[in-house]
Short mmCIF file of N, CA, C and O in Angstrom, two decimals:
data_model
loop_
_atom_site.label_atom_id
_atom_site.label_comp_id
_atom_site.label_asym_id
_atom_site.label_seq_id
_atom_site.Cartn_x
_atom_site.Cartn_y
_atom_site.Cartn_z
N MET A 28 -151.56 35.78 -44.74
CA MET A 28 -152.38 35.70 -44.20
C MET A 28 -152.19 34.53 -43.40
O MET A 28 -153.27 34.11 -42.63
N SER A 29 -151.15 33.94 -43.19
CA SER A 29 -151.57 32.77 -42.41
C SER A 29 -151.47 33.12 -40.84
O SER A 29 -151.32 32.74 -40.24
N SER A 30 -151.06 34.55 -40.76
CA SER A 30 -150.95 35.25 -39.79
C SER A 30 -152.45 35.51 -38.97
O SER A 30 -152.86 35.24 -37.57
N TYR A 31 -153.44 35.60 -40.08
CA TYR A 31 -154.92 35.51 -39.90
C TYR A 31 -155.63 33.87 -38.54
O TYR A 31 -155.20 34.41 -38.03
N PRO A 32 -155.15 33.40 -39.81
CA PRO A 32 -155.59 31.82 -38.69
C PRO A 32 -154.83 31.63 -37.56
O PRO A 32 -155.73 31.02 -36.29
N THR A 33 -154.06 31.84 -36.84
CA THR A 33 -153.34 32.09 -36.14
C THR A 33 -153.84 32.71 -34.45
O THR A 33 -154.54 32.20 -33.70
N ASN A 34 -154.22 33.75 -34.92
CA ASN A 34 -154.53 35.03 -34.15
C ASN A 34 -156.63 34.27 -33.79
O ASN A 34 -156.71 34.54 -32.72
N LYS A 35 -156.38 34.10 -34.92
CA LYS A 35 -158.01 34.01 -34.45
C LYS A 35 -158.65 32.72 -34.09
O LYS A 35 -159.28 32.78 -33.01
N THR A 36 -157.82 31.62 -34.29
CA THR A 36 -157.27 30.52 -33.24
C THR A 36 -157.11 30.24 -31.96
O THR A 36 -157.24 29.87 -31.17
N SER A 37 -156.26 31.52 -31.76
CA SER A 37 -155.65 31.67 -30.39
C SER A 37 -156.47 31.92 -29.40
O SER A 37 -157.14 32.48 -28.48
N GLY A 38 -157.33 33.57 -30.35
CA GLY A 38 -158.78 33.92 -29.34
C GLY A 38 -159.68 33.02 -29.56
O GLY A 38 -160.14 33.14 -28.39
N ILE A 39 -159.96 32.24 -30.12
CA ILE A 39 -161.01 30.93 -29.98
C ILE A 39 -160.17 29.96 -28.42
O ILE A 39 -161.01 29.77 -27.82
N GLY A 40 -159.02 30.06 -28.53
CA GLY A 40 -158.30 29.35 -27.46
C GLY A 40 -158.72 29.74 -26.28
O GLY A 40 -159.07 29.21 -25.12
N GLU A 41 -158.54 31.03 -26.38
CA GLU A 41 -158.57 32.16 -24.75
C GLU A 41 -160.07 32.31 -24.89
O GLU A 41 -160.57 31.86 -23.09
N SER A 42 -160.54 32.15 -25.30
CA SER A 42 -162.32 32.47 -24.92
C SER A 42 -162.86 30.36 -24.39
O SER A 42 -163.08 31.00 -23.26
N VAL A 43 -162.56 29.76 -24.80
CA VAL A 43 -162.81 28.37 -24.37
C VAL A 43 -162.14 28.45 -22.98
O VAL A 43 -162.46 27.84 -21.94
N SER A 44 -160.81 28.73 -22.80
CA SER A 44 -160.17 28.95 -21.70
C SER A 44 -160.92 29.76 -20.67
O SER A 44 -161.25 29.12 -19.61
N ASP A 45 -161.78 30.69 -20.97
CA ASP A 45 -162.22 31.60 -19.74
C ASP A 45 -163.29 30.82 -20.10
O ASP A 45 -163.80 31.06 -18.89
N LEU A 46 -163.92 30.69 -20.84
CA LEU A 46 -165.14 29.95 -20.59
C LEU A 46 -165.02 28.68 -19.62
O LEU A 46 -166.10 28.57 -18.43
N THR A 47 -164.20 28.10 -19.52
CA THR A 47 -163.99 26.76 -19.05
C THR A 47 -163.78 27.21 -17.24
O THR A 47 -164.56 26.74 -16.29
N GLN A 48 -162.85 28.13 -17.29
CA GLN A 48 -162.70 28.98 -15.61
C GLN A 48 -163.95 29.24 -15.05
O GLN A 48 -164.12 29.12 -14.12
N THR A 49 -164.48 30.14 -16.11
CA THR A 49 -166.01 30.34 -15.56
C THR A 49 -166.99 29.31 -15.06
O THR A 49 -167.34 29.60 -14.09
N ALA A 50 -166.46 28.45 -15.89
CA ALA A 50 -167.73 27.46 -15.53
C ALA A 50 -167.17 26.36 -14.25
O ALA A 50 -167.98 26.00 -13.06
N LYS A 51 -166.13 26.53 -14.20
CA LYS A 51 -164.91 25.66 -12.80
C LYS A 51 -165.42 26.49 -12.01
O LYS A 51 -165.78 26.18 -10.22
N ASP A 52 -165.14 27.75 -11.76
CA ASP A 52 -165.48 28.86 -10.70
C ASP A 52 -166.59 28.67 -10.27
O ASP A 52 -167.28 29.22 -9.10
N ALA A 53 -168.17 28.81 -11.32
CA ALA A 53 -169.48 29.06 -11.32
C ALA A 53 -169.71 27.47 -10.25
O ALA A 53 -170.61 27.31 -9.45
N ALA A 54 -169.04 25.99 -10.74
CA ALA A 54 -169.26 25.15 -10.30
C ALA A 54 -168.78 24.76 -8.46
O ALA A 54 -169.40 24.55 -7.61
N GLY A 55 -167.74 25.42 -8.73
CA GLY A 55 -167.14 25.41 -7.17
C GLY A 55 -167.66 25.99 -6.04
O GLY A 55 -168.20 25.85 -5.03
N ALA A 56 -168.09 27.36 -6.33
CA ALA A 56 -169.62 28.18 -5.57
C ALA A 56 -170.38 27.21 -5.20
O ALA A 56 -171.24 27.67 -4.16
N GLU A 57 -171.33 26.72 -6.28
CA GLU A 57 -172.35 25.96 -6.34
C GLU A 57 -172.44 24.59 -5.31
O GLU A 57 -173.05 24.66 -4.33
N LEU A 58 -171.20 24.03 -5.22
CA LEU A 58 -170.86 23.09 -4.13
C LEU A 58 -170.77 23.56 -3.12
O LEU A 58 -170.62 23.16 -2.10
N ALA A 59 -170.17 24.71 -2.74
CA ALA A 59 -169.42 25.13 -1.51
C ALA A 59 -171.66 26.03 -0.90
O ALA A 59 -171.37 25.54 0.50
N ALA A 60 -172.18 26.40 -1.64
CA ALA A 60 -173.51 26.74 -1.22
C ALA A 60 -174.18 25.42 -0.90
O ALA A 60 -174.74 25.08 0.23
N LEU A 61 -173.38 24.70 -1.70
CA LEU A 61 -174.35 22.83 -1.33
C LEU A 61 -173.53 22.71 -0.02
O LEU A 61 -174.78 21.61 0.93
N ARG A 62 -172.51 22.19 -0.16
CA ARG A 62 -171.91 21.84 1.40
C ARG A 62 -172.65 22.93 2.56
O ARG A 62 -172.79 22.19 3.58
N GLU A 63 -172.43 23.83 2.48
CA GLU A 63 -173.50 24.68 3.13
C GLU A 63 -174.69 24.59 4.10
O GLU A 63 -174.81 24.13 5.41
N LYS A 64 -175.34 23.94 2.75
CA LYS A 64 -176.72 23.83 3.11
C LYS A 64 -177.13 22.39 3.78
O LYS A 64 -177.31 22.06 4.60
N VAL A 65 -176.04 21.62 2.92
CA VAL A 65 -175.57 20.25 3.55
C VAL A 65 -175.54 20.25 5.26
O VAL A 65 -176.39 19.46 6.20
N GLU A 66 -174.58 20.55 5.74
CA GLU A 66 -173.79 20.60 6.72
C GLU A 66 -175.26 21.86 7.88
O GLU A 66 -175.49 21.29 8.85
N ALA A 67 -175.56 22.58 6.99
CA ALA A 67 -176.89 23.54 8.28
C ALA A 67 -177.72 22.34 8.48
O ALA A 67 -178.73 22.42 9.41
N LEU A 68 -178.50 21.56 7.45
CA LEU A 68 -178.96 20.41 8.05
C LEU A 68 -179.11 19.45 8.99
O LEU A 68 -179.84 19.11 9.68
N MET A 69 -177.37 19.06 8.68
CA MET A 69 -176.85 18.14 9.75
C MET A 69 -177.71 18.33 11.39
O MET A 69 -177.53 18.13 11.77
N ARG A 70 -176.88 20.20 11.23
CA ARG A 70 -176.82 20.52 12.58
C ARG A 70 -178.40 21.12 12.92
O ARG A 70 -178.20 21.35 14.58
N ASP A 71 -178.91 21.27 12.35
CA ASP A 71 -180.74 21.54 12.21
C ASP A 71 -181.30 20.50 12.64
O ASP A 71 -182.28 20.79 13.32
N ARG A 72 -181.02 19.57 11.68
CA ARG A 72 -182.44 18.51 11.95
C ARG A 72 -181.67 17.12 12.25
O ARG A 72 -182.48 16.57 13.49
N VAL A 73 -181.01 16.98 11.63
CA VAL A 73 -180.79 15.17 11.88
C VAL A 73 -179.79 15.12 13.12
O VAL A 73 -179.83 14.58 13.87
N THR A 74 -179.16 16.30 14.04
CA THR A 74 -178.12 16.15 14.98
C THR A 74 -179.04 15.61 15.97
O THR A 74 -179.32 15.22 16.68
N PRO A 75 -180.38 16.57 16.40
CA PRO A 75 -181.50 16.88 16.90
C PRO A 75 -182.39 15.53 17.00
O PRO A 75 -182.50 14.95 17.79
N ALA A 76 -182.39 15.20 16.02
CA ALA A 76 -183.11 13.87 16.05
C ALA A 76 -182.58 12.45 16.06
O ALA A 76 -183.23 11.66 17.12
N LEU A 77 -181.20 12.68 16.00
CA LEU A 77 -180.31 11.23 16.88
C LEU A 77 -179.78 11.53 18.19
O LEU A 77 -179.99 10.70 18.46
N ALA A 78 -179.71 12.74 18.49
CA ALA A 78 -179.75 12.83 20.19
C ALA A 78 -181.19 12.35 20.82
O ALA A 78 -181.62 11.88 21.72
N GLU A 79 -182.39 12.81 20.03
CA GLU A 79 -183.81 12.53 20.70
C GLU A 79 -183.63 10.80 21.07
O GLU A 79 -184.40 10.32 21.64
N VAL A 80 -183.38 10.29 19.90
CA VAL A 80 -183.18 8.41 19.41
C VAL A 80 -182.78 8.60 20.39
O VAL A 80 -182.95 7.44 21.56
N ALA A 81 -181.36 8.47 20.42
CA ALA A 81 -180.32 7.73 21.78
C ALA A 81 -181.35 8.45 23.13
O ALA A 81 -181.17 7.63 23.93
N GLY A 82 -181.80 9.25 23.34
CA GLY A 82 -182.28 9.32 24.50
C GLY A 82 -183.58 8.32 24.90
O GLY A 82 -183.33 7.91 26.13
N ARG A 83 -184.28 8.28 23.34
CA ARG A 83 -185.01 7.26 24.02
C ARG A 83 -184.22 5.69 24.12
O ARG A 83 -185.15 4.98 24.75
N ALA A 84 -183.79 5.35 23.57
CA ALA A 84 -182.93 4.21 23.31
C ALA A 84 -182.35 3.75 25.00
O ALA A 84 -182.15 3.05 25.81
N GLU A 85 -181.68 5.15 25.58
CA GLU A 85 -181.64 5.08 27.06
C GLU A 85 -182.61 4.91 27.68
O GLU A 85 -182.82 4.16 28.79
N ASP A 86 -183.23 5.52 27.81
CA ASP A 86 -184.63 5.23 28.37
C ASP A 86 -185.30 3.92 28.54
O ASP A 86 -185.44 3.49 29.55
N ALA A 87 -185.32 3.37 27.19
CA ALA A 87 -185.81 1.89 27.09
C ALA A 87 -184.89 1.44 27.68
O ALA A 87 -185.26 0.26 28.59
N ALA A 88 -183.42 1.21 27.49
CA ALA A 88 -182.86 -0.03 28.20
C ALA A 88 -182.90 0.83 29.71
O ALA A 88 -182.76 -0.50 30.69
N HIS A 89 -182.74 1.55 30.17
CA HIS A 89 -183.11 2.03 32.38
C HIS A 89 -184.34 1.53 32.00
O HIS A 89 -184.64 0.43 33.11
N GLY A 90 -185.25 1.22 31.38
CA GLY A 90 -186.67 0.32 31.63
C GLY A 90 -186.80 -1.14 31.83
O GLY A 90 -187.29 -1.40 32.84
N ALA A 91 -185.49 -1.39 30.77
CA ALA A 91 -185.56 -2.87 30.64
C ALA A 91 -184.94 -3.31 32.37
O ALA A 91 -185.13 -4.51 32.67
N MET A 92 -183.62 -2.80 32.14
CA MET A 92 -182.57 -3.53 33.64
C MET A 92 -184.72 -2.67 34.68
O MET A 92 -184.01 -3.80 35.17
N ASP A 93 -184.33 -1.82 34.85
CA ASP A 93 -185.56 -2.17 35.83
C ASP A 93 -186.59 -3.27 36.09
O ASP A 93 -186.91 -4.16 37.23
N ALA A 94 -186.84 -3.68 34.52
CA ALA A 94 -187.89 -4.66 34.73
C ALA A 94 -187.16 -6.53 35.06
O ALA A 94 -187.95 -6.69 35.54
N VAL A 95 -186.31 -5.81 34.43
CA VAL A 95 -185.23 -7.20 34.72
C VAL A 95 -185.16 -7.13 36.68
O VAL A 95 -184.78 -8.38 36.90
N ARG A 96 -184.72 -6.26 37.07
CA ARG A 96 -183.99 -6.33 38.40
C ARG A 96 -185.52 -6.73 38.95
O ARG A 96 -185.20 -7.46 40.29
N ARG A 97 -186.94 -6.44 38.43
CA ARG A 97 -188.01 -6.95 39.41
C ARG A 97 -188.13 -8.42 39.08
O ARG A 97 -188.38 -8.37 40.24
N GLN A 98 -188.03 -8.40 38.05
CA GLN A 98 -187.91 -9.99 37.49
C GLN A 98 -187.25 -10.75 38.68
O GLN A 98 -187.60 -12.11 39.24
N THR A 99 -186.44 -10.11 38.80
CA THR A 99 -185.10 -11.34 39.23
C THR A 99 -185.35 -11.42 40.67
O THR A 99 -185.37 -12.29 41.87
N GLY A 100 -185.54 -10.50 41.72
CA GLY A 100 -186.17 -9.98 43.13
C GLY A 100 -187.39 -10.77 43.51
O GLY A 100 -187.82 -11.58 43.71
N ALA A 101 -188.26 -10.91 41.98
CA ALA A 101 -189.85 -11.80 42.21
C ALA A 101 -189.36 -13.02 41.84
O ALA A 101 -190.12 -14.39 42.85
N LEU A 102 -188.19 -13.69 41.19
CA LEU A 102 -188.11 -15.30 40.73
C LEU A 102 -186.92 -15.60 42.29
O LEU A 102 -187.19 -16.63 42.75
N SER A 103 -186.30 -14.64 42.72
CA SER A 103 -185.93 -14.80 44.11
C SER A 103 -186.42 -15.27 44.75
O SER A 103 -186.07 -16.06 46.13
N ALA A 104 -187.86 -14.44 45.53
CA ALA A 104 -188.51 -14.55 46.70
C ALA A 104 -189.37 -15.60 46.49
O ALA A 104 -189.52 -16.63 47.05
N SER A 105 -189.62 -16.07 45.46
CA SER A 105 -190.58 -17.60 44.68
C SER A 105 -189.64 -18.71 45.16
O SER A 105 -190.33 -19.74 46.22
N VAL A 106 -188.56 -18.67 44.56
CA VAL A 106 -187.35 -19.84 44.80
C VAL A 106 -187.23 -19.73 46.73
O VAL A 106 -187.18 -20.58 47.20
N ARG A 107 -187.65 -18.84 47.09
CA ARG A 107 -187.54 -19.10 48.67
C ARG A 107 -188.61 -19.22 49.37
O ARG A 107 -188.34 -20.05 50.25
N GLU A 108 -189.50 -18.94 49.02
CA GLU A 108 -190.77 -19.85 49.13
C GLU A 108 -191.18 -20.53 48.88
O GLU A 108 -191.71 -21.50 49.93
N GLN A 109 -190.70 -21.26 47.74
CA GLN A 109 -190.99 -22.60 47.65
C GLN A 109 -189.88 -23.39 46.92
O GLN A 109 -189.65 -23.32 45.59
N PRO A 110 -188.90 -24.24 47.48
CA PRO A 110 -187.55 -24.18 46.94
C PRO A 110 -188.01 -25.60 46.56
O PRO A 110 -187.18 -25.93 44.60
N ILE A 111 -188.66 -26.36 46.48
CA ILE A 111 -188.75 -27.44 45.67
C ILE A 111 -189.28 -27.40 44.42
O ILE A 111 -188.98 -27.98 44.14
N ALA A 112 -190.49 -26.44 44.20
CA ALA A 112 -190.98 -26.65 42.89
C ALA A 112 -189.47 -25.79 41.95
O ALA A 112 -190.12 -26.06 40.97
N ALA A 113 -188.83 -25.17 43.04
CA ALA A 113 -188.09 -24.05 41.81
C ALA A 113 -187.03 -25.28 41.35
O ALA A 113 -186.73 -25.13 39.97
N ILE A 114 -186.55 -26.50 42.01
CA ILE A 114 -185.92 -26.95 41.86
C ILE A 114 -186.21 -28.59 40.59
O ILE A 114 -185.67 -28.57 39.90
N GLY A 115 -187.50 -28.48 41.35
CA GLY A 115 -188.82 -29.13 39.94
C GLY A 115 -188.84 -28.74 38.48
O GLY A 115 -188.29 -29.10 37.63
N ALA A 116 -188.83 -27.19 39.08
CA ALA A 116 -188.54 -26.28 37.54
C ALA A 116 -187.58 -26.32 36.34
O ALA A 116 -187.50 -26.55 35.65
N ALA A 117 -186.45 -25.74 37.37
CA ALA A 117 -184.71 -26.21 37.04
C ALA A 117 -184.39 -27.35 36.70
O ALA A 117 -184.20 -27.71 35.45
N ALA A 118 -185.31 -28.60 37.18
CA ALA A 118 -184.99 -29.69 36.40
C ALA A 118 -185.66 -30.35 35.12
O ALA A 118 -184.70 -30.67 34.31
N LEU A 119 -186.70 -30.10 34.89
CA LEU A 119 -187.81 -29.96 33.94
C LEU A 119 -187.31 -29.58 32.49
O LEU A 119 -186.66 -29.24 31.39
N ALA A 120 -186.90 -27.70 32.96
CA ALA A 120 -186.23 -26.94 31.84
C ALA A 120 -184.59 -28.22 31.62
O ALA A 120 -184.26 -27.45 30.27
N GLY A 121 -183.66 -27.75 32.44
CA GLY A 121 -182.66 -29.08 31.70
C GLY A 121 -183.07 -30.03 30.72
O GLY A 121 -182.76 -30.31 30.14
N ILE A 122 -183.85 -31.03 31.44
CA ILE A 122 -184.39 -31.84 30.51
C ILE A 122 -184.48 -31.77 28.99
O ILE A 122 -184.52 -32.22 28.14
N ALA A 123 -185.74 -30.51 29.54
CA ALA A 123 -186.09 -29.88 27.66
C ALA A 123 -185.29 -29.47 27.50
O ALA A 123 -185.08 -30.02 26.01
N ILE A 124 -184.08 -29.35 27.75
CA ILE A 124 -183.04 -28.27 27.09
C ILE A 124 -182.19 -29.39 26.66
O ILE A 124 -181.84 -29.61 25.31
N GLY A 125 -182.16 -30.38 27.06
CA GLY A 125 -181.49 -31.61 26.55
C GLY A 125 -181.81 -32.30 25.71
O GLY A 125 -181.49 -32.51 24.68
N LEU A 126 -182.81 -32.71 25.23
CA LEU A 126 -183.72 -33.21 24.61
C LEU A 126 -183.59 -32.42 22.96
O LEU A 126 -183.30 -32.98 22.01
N LEU A 127 -183.76 -31.32 22.99
CA LEU A 127 -184.00 -30.67 22.01
C LEU A 127 -182.40 -30.35 21.09
O LEU A 127 -182.34 -30.24 20.39
N LEU A 128 -181.31 -30.14 22.17
CA LEU A 128 -179.84 -30.64 21.92
C LEU A 128 -179.44 -31.34 21.41
O LEU A 128 -178.66 -31.61 20.27
N ARG A 129 -179.90 -32.73 21.68
CA ARG A 129 -179.91 -33.87 20.89
C ARG A 129 -180.19 -33.82 19.21
O ARG A 129 -179.36 -34.77 18.51
N ARG A 130 -181.13 -33.53 18.83
CA ARG A 130 -181.86 -33.33 17.94
C ARG A 130 -181.34 -32.57 16.67
O ARG A 130 -179.74 -32.62 16.57
#
């Protein structure tokens, strides 16, 4: 009779081991499928969206550079036309900055 519990116990152990392996395999398959879905989502949606945002940022940067160039040209022309006013404005700006830095 002592051999009967041993066989029964070893059969349960094998069943548990088989069940554990089946669960591991199923979880691995589910994880692989989920990984494929995430990669497809990244490839199909996220990457194009990032490329679009990068393109918009580049366009905005070019627009800002063009605006700075135009403003610089306009300021240079204004200084050439009215040098005394430009010197006065620069002096007032310097005084204002100096007063603000003292506080």
